[in-house]
mmCIF file of C-alpha atoms and ligand atoms in Angstrom:
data_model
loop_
_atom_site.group_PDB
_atom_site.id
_atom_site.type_symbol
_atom_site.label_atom_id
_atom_site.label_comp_id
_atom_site.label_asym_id
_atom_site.label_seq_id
_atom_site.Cartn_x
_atom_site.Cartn_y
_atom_site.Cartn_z
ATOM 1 C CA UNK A 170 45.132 4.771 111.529
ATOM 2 C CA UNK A 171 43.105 2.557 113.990
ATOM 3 C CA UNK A 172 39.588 4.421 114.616
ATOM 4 C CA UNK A 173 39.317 5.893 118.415
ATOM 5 C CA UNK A 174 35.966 6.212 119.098
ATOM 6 C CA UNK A 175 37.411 8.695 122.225
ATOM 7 C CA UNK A 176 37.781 11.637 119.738
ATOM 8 C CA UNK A 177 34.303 11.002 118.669
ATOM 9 C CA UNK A 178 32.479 10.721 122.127
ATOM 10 C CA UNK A 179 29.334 12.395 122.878
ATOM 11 C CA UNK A 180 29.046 13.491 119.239
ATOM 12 C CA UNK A 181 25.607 14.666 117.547
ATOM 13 C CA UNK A 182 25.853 10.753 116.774
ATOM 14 C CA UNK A 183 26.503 9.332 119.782
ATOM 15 C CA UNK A 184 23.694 11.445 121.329
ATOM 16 C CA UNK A 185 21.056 10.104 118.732
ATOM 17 C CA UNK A 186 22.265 6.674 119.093
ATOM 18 C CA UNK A 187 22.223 6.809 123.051
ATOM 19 C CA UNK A 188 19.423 8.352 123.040
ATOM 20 C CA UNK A 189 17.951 5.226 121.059
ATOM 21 C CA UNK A 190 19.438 2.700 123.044
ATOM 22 C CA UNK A 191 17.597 4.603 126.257
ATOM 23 C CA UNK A 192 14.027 4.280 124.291
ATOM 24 C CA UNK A 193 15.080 0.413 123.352
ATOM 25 C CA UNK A 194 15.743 -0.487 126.906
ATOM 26 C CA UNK A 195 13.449 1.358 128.712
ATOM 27 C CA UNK A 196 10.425 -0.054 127.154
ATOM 28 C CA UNK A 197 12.246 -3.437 126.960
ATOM 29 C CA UNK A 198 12.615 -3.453 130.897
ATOM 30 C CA UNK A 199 9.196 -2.095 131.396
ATOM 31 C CA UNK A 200 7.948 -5.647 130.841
ATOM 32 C CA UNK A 201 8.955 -8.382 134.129
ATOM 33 C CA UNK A 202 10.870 -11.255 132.053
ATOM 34 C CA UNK A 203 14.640 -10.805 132.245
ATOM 35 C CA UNK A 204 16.480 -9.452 129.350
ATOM 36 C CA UNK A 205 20.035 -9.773 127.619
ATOM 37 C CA UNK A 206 21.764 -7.199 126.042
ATOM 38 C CA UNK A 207 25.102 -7.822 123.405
ATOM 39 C CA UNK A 208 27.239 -4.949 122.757
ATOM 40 C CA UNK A 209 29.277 -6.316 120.110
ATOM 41 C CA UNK A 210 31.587 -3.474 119.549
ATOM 42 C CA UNK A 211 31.726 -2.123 122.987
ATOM 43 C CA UNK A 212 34.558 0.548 123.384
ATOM 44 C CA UNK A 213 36.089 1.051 126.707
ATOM 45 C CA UNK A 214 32.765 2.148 128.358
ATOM 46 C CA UNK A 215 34.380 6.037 129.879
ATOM 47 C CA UNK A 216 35.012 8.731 127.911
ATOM 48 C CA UNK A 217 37.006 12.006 129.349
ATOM 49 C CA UNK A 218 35.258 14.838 127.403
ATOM 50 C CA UNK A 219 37.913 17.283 129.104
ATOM 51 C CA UNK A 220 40.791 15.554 126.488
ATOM 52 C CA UNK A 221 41.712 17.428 123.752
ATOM 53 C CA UNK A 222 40.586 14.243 121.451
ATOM 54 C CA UNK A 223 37.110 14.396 122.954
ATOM 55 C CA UNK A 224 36.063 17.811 123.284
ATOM 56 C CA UNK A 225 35.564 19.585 119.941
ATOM 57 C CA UNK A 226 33.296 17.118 118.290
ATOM 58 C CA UNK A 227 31.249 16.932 122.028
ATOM 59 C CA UNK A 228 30.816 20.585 122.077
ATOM 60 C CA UNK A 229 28.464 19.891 118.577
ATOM 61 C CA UNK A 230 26.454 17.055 120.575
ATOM 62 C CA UNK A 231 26.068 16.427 124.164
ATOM 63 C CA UNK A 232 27.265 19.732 125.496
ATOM 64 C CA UNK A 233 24.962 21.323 123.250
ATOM 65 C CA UNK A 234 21.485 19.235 124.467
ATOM 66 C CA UNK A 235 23.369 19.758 128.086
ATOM 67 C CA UNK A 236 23.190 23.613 127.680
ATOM 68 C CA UNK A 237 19.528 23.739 126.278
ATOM 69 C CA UNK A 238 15.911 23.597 128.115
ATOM 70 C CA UNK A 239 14.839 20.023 128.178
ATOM 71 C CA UNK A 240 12.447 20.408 130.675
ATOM 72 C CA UNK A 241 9.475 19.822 128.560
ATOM 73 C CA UNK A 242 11.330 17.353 125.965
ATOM 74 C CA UNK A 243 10.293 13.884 125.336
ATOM 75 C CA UNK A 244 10.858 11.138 128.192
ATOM 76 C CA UNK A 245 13.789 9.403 126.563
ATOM 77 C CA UNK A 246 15.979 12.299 125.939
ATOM 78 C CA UNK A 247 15.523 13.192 129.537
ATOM 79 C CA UNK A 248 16.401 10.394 130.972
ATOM 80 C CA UNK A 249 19.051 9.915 129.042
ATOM 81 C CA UNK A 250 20.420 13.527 130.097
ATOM 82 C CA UNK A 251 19.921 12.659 133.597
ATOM 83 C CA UNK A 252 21.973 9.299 132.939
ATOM 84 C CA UNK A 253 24.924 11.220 131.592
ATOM 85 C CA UNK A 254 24.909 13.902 134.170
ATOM 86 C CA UNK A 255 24.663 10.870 136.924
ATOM 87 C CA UNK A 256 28.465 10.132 135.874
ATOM 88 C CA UNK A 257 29.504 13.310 136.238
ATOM 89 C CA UNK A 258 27.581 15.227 139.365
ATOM 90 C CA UNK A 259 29.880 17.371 139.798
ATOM 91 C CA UNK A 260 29.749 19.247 136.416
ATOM 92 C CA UNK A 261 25.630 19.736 135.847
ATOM 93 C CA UNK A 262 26.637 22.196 132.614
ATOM 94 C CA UNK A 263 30.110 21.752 131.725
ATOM 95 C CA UNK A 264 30.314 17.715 131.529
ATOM 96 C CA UNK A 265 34.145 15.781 131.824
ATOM 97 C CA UNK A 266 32.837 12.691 131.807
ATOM 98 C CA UNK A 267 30.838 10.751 129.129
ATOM 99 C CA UNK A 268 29.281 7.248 129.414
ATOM 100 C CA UNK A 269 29.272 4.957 126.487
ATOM 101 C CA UNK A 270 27.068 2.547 125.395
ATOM 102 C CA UNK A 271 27.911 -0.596 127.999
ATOM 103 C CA UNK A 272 27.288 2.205 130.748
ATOM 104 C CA UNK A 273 24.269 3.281 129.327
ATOM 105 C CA UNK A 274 23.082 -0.011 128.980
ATOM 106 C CA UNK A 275 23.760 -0.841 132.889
ATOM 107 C CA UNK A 276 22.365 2.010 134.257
ATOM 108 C CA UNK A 277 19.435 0.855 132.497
ATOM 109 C CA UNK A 278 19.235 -2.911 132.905
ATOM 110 C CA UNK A 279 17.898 -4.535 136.561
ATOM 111 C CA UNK A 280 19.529 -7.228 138.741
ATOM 112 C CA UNK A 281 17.870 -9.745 136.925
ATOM 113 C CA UNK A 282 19.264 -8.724 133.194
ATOM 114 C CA UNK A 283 22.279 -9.886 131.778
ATOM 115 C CA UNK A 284 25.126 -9.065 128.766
ATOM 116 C CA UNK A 285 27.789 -9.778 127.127
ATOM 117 C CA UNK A 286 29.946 -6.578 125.887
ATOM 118 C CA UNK A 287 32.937 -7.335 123.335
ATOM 119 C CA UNK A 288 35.673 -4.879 121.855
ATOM 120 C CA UNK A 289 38.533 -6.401 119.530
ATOM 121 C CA UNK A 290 41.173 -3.895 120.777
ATOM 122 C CA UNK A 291 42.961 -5.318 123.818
ATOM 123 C CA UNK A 292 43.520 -1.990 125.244
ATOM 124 C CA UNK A 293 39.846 -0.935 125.085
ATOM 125 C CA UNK A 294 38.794 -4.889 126.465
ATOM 126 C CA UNK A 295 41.100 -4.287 129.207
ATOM 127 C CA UNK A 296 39.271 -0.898 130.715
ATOM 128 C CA UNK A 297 35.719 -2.201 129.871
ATOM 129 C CA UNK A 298 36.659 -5.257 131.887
ATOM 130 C CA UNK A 299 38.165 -2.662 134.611
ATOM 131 C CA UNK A 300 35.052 -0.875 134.556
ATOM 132 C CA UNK A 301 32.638 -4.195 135.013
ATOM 133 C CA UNK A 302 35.100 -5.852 137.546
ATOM 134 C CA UNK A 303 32.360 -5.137 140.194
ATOM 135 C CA UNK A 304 29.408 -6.239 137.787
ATOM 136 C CA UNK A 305 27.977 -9.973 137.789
ATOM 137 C CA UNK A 306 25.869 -8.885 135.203
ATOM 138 C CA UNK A 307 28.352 -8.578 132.758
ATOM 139 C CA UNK A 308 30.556 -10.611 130.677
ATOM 140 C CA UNK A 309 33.491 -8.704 129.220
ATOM 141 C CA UNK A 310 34.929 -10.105 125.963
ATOM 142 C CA UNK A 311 38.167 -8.846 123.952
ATOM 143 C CA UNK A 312 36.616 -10.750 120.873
ATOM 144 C CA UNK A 313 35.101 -10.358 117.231
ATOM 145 C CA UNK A 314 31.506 -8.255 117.997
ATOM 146 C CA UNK A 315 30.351 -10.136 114.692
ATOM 147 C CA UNK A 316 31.332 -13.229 115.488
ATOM 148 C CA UNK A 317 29.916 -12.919 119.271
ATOM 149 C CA UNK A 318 26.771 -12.888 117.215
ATOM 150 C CA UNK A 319 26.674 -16.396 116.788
ATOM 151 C CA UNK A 320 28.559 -17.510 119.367
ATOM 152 C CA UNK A 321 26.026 -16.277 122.217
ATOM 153 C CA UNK A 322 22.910 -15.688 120.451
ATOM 154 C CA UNK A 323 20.432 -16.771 121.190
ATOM 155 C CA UNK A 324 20.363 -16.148 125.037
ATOM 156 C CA UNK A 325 18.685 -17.899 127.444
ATOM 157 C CA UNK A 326 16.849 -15.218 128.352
ATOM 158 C CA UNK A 327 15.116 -15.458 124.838
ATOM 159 C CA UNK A 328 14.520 -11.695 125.239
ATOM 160 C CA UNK A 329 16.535 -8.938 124.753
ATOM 161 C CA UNK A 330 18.733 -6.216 122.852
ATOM 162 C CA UNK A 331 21.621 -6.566 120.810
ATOM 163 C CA UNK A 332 23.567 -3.135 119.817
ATOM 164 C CA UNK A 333 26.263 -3.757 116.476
ATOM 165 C CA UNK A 334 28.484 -0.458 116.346
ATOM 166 C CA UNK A 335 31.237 -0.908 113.934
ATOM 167 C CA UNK A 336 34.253 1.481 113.867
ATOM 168 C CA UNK A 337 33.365 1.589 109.651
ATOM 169 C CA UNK A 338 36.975 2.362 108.728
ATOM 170 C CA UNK A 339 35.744 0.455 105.667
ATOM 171 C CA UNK A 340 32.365 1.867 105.349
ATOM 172 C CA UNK A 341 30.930 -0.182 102.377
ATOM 173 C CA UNK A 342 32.452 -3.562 103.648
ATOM 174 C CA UNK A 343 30.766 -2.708 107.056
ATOM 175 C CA UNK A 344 27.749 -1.596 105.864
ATOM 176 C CA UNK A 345 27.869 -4.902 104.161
ATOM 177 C CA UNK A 346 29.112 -7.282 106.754
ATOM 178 C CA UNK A 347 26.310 -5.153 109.267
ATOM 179 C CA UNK A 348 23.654 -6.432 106.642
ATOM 180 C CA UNK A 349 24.692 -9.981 106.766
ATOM 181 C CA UNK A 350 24.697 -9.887 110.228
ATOM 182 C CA UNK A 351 21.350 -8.759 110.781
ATOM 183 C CA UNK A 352 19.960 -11.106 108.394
ATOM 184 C CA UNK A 353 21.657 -13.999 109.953
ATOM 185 C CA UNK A 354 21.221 -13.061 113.660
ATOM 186 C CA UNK A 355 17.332 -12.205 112.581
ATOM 187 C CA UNK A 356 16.732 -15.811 111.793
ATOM 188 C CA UNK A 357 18.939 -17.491 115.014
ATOM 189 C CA UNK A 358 17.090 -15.460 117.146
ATOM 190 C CA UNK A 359 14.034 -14.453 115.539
ATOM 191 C CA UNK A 360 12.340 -12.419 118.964
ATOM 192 C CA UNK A 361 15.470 -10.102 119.491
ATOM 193 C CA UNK A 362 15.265 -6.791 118.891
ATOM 194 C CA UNK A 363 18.518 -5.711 116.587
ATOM 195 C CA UNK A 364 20.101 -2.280 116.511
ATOM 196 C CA UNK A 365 22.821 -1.760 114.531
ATOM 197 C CA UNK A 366 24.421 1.951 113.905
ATOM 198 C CA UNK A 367 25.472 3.900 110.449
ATOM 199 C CA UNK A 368 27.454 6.345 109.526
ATOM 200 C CA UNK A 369 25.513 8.930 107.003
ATOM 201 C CA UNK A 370 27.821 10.435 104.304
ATOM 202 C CA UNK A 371 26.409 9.633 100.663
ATOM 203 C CA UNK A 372 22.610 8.974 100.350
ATOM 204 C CA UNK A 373 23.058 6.002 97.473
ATOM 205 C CA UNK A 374 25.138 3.601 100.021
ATOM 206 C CA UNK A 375 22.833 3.799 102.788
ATOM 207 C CA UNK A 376 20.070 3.355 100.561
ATOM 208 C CA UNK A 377 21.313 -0.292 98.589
ATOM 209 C CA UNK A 378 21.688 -1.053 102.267
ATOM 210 C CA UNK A 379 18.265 -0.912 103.756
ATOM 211 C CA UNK A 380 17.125 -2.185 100.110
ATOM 212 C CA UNK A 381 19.260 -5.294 100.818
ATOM 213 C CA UNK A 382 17.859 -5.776 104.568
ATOM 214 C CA UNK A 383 13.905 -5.213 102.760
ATOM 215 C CA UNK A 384 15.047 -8.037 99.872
ATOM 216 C CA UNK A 385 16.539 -10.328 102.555
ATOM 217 C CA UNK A 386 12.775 -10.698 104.031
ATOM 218 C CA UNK A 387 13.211 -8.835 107.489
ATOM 219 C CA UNK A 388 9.655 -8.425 108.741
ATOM 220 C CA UNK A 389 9.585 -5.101 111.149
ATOM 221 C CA UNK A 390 12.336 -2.951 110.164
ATOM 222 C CA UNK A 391 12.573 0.519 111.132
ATOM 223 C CA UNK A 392 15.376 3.562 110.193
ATOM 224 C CA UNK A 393 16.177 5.852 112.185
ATOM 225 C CA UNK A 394 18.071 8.657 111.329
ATOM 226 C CA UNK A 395 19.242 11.981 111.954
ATOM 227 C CA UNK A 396 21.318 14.689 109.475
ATOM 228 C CA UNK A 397 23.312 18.108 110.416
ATOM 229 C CA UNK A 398 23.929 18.831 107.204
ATOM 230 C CA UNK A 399 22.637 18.095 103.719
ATOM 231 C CA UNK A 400 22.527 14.050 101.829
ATOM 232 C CA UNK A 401 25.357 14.053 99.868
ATOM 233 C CA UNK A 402 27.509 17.083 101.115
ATOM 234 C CA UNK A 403 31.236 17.370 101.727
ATOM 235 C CA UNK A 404 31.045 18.035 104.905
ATOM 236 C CA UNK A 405 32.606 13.971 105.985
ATOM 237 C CA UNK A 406 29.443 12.882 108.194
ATOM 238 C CA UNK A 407 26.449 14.527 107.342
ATOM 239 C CA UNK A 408 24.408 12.465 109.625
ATOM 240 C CA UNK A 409 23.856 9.105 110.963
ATOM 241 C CA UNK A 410 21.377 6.149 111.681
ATOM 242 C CA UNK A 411 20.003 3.391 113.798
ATOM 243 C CA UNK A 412 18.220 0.389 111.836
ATOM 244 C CA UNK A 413 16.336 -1.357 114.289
ATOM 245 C CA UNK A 414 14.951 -5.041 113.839
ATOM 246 C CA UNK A 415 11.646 -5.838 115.811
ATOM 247 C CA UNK A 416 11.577 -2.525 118.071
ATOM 248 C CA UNK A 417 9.901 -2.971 121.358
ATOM 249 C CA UNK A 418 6.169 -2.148 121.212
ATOM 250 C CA UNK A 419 5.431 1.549 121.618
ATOM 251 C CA UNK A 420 9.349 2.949 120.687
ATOM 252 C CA UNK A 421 8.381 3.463 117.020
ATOM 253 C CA UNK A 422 6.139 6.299 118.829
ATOM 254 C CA UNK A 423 8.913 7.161 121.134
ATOM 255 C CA UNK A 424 11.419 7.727 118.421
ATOM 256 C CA UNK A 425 8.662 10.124 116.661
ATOM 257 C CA UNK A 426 8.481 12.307 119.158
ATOM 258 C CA UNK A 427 12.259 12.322 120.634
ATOM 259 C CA UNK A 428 14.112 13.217 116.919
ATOM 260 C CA UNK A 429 12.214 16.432 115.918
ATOM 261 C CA UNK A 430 13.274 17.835 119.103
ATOM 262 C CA UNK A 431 16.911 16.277 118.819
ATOM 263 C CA UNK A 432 17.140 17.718 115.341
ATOM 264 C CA UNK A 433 15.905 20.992 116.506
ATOM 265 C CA UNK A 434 19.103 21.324 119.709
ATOM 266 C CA UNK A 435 21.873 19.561 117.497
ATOM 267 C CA UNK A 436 20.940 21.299 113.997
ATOM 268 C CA UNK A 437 20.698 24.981 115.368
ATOM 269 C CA UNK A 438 20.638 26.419 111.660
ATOM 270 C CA UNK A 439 18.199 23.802 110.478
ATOM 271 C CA UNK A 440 19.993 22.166 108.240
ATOM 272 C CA UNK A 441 20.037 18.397 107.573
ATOM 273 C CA UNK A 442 16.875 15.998 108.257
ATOM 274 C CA UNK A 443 15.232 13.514 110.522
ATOM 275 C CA UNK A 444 12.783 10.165 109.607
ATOM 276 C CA UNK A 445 11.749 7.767 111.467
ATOM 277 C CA UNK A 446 10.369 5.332 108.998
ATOM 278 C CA UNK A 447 8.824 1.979 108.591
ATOM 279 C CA UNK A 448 11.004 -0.158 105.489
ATOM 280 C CA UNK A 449 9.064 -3.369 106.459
ATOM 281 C CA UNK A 450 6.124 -4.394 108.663
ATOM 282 C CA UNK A 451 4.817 -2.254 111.377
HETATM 283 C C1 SAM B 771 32.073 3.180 117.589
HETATM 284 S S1 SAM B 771 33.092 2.449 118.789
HETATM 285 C C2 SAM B 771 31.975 1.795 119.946
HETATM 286 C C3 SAM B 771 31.208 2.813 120.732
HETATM 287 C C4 SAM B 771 30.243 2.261 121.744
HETATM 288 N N1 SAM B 771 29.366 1.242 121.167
HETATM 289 C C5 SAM B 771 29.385 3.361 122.335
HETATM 290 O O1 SAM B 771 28.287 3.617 121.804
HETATM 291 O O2 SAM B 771 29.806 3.955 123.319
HETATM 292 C C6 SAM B 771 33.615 0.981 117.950
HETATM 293 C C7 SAM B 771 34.470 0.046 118.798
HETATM 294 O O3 SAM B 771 34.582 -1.180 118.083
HETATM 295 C C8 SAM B 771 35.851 -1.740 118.344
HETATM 296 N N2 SAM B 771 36.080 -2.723 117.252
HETATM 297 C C9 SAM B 771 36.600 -2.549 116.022
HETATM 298 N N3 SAM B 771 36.500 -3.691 115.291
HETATM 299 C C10 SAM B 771 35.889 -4.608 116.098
HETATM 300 C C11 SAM B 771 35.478 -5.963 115.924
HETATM 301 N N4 SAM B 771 35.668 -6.603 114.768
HETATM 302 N N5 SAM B 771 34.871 -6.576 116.966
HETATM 303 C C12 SAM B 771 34.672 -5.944 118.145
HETATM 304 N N6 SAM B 771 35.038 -4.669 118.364
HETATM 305 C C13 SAM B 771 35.627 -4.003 117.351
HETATM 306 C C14 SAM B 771 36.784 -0.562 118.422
HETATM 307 O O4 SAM B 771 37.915 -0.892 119.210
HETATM 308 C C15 SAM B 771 35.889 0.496 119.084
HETATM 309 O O5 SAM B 771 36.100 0.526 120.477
#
């Protein structure tokens, strides 16, 4: 069956990996020079929470940092809460309406920043290009994300983001093909900053992975990750990562402060575990 990314929205995940894409971009856009941003698996940019595909796994993740007291959390996770209430102001507990990564990204990016968002699926190109009708920003692509890579990289801009989120229906041939990409997208465009999102079920996978990414010579690499449950357990996703090429100055520290208190709303019982570690550089 064709992964829907709809009956995973707003997931303990998708919260982490938002969450990381709002640290990325903020301090990317704190600086003057324009930026691009490449979301090479896009989705269709809208989720309805209030579908019976969306809701379950959202009640675990976004509905759960919704309900909680983030009044004195770290600045990322609040503005990224106040980002995903601004689709939905009608609903300030009980959210219908999530944003995915494309939206999060142009809520974020100025007048001056640019990007390129692809999805393979026709059906999911043709509401992302629905939704960015309106948007000169934007260039909508029903395309290969991996091929995009080197097909628009490196931007003019010379700065910027680019976000590789795989469906992994075939997790060890993504994790794979997400390692060569990095490699080979590090050395086109050697000042980009690379994020590219992993699915956490056995420990050994993930860890022949960022061994292969250390081996390959990456100079500033960074995991980020965040468990509900156990390495190694049954329970299908026990957690989930972000490996981040050349993070912006300063979100190293961001990250540090934002996942203990992530962890602490989206594992209630404790279980599971959160790094944010250096594999290369600093
Ligand atoms: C995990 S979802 C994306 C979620 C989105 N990045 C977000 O954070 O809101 C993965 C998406 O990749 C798309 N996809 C699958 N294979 C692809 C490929 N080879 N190139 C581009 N998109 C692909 C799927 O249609 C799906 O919409």
């Amino acid at each position: 069956m064709k992964y829907r990314h709809a009956c995973h929205a707003g997931n303990f995940a998708d919260v982490v990996k938002h969450v990381v894409l709002v640290t990325l971009l903020t301090r990317l856009t704190g600086k003057d020079r324009p930026v691009f941003y490449l979301d090479t698996h896009a989705g269709r940019a809208r989720y309805d929470l209030g579908s019976r595909d969306g809701a379950a796994e959202a009640a675990r993740g976004i509905l759960r940092l919704a309900g909680a007291d983030t009044r004195g959390m770290p600045a990322p996770i609040r503005r990224y809460l106040e980002l995903v209430r601004s689709f939905d102001p009608a609903n300030e507990t009980s959210l219908q309406i999530y944003p995915g990564s494309p939206c999060i990204a142009a809520a974020l990016l100025r007048p001056e920043d640019h990007g390129a968002l692809c999805d393979i699926e026709p059906g999911e190109a043709q509401l992302l290009a629905r939704e960015f009708r309106g948007d000169r920003r934007f260039g909508v692509h029903c395309r290969d994300g991996f091929e995009s890579l080197a097909a628009l990289l490196p931007p003019k801009e010379k700065r910027g983001l680019v976000l590789i989120d795989p469906p992994y229906e075939e997790q060890l041939t993504d994790l794979e093909r997400v390692a060569s990409a990095l490699v080979g997208t590090a050395e086109r465009w050697p000042q980009g900053v690379l994020a590219a999102w992993y699915p956490i079920k056995l420990a050994a996978p993930i860890a022949r992975f960022h061994r292969r990414l250390v081996d390959a010579g990456l100079k500033r690499l960074l995991a980020v990750e965040l468990c509900v449950h156990p390495d190694d357990s049954r329970a299908g996703l026990n957690g989930s990562g972000v490996l981040l090429v050349n993070p912006p100055w300063k979100s190293d520290g961001d990250l540090r402060a934002a996942l203990p208190a992530l962890h602490a709303i989206l594992a209630p019982d404790g279980g599971g575990r959160w790094r944010v570690d250096w594999l290369a550089g600093e």
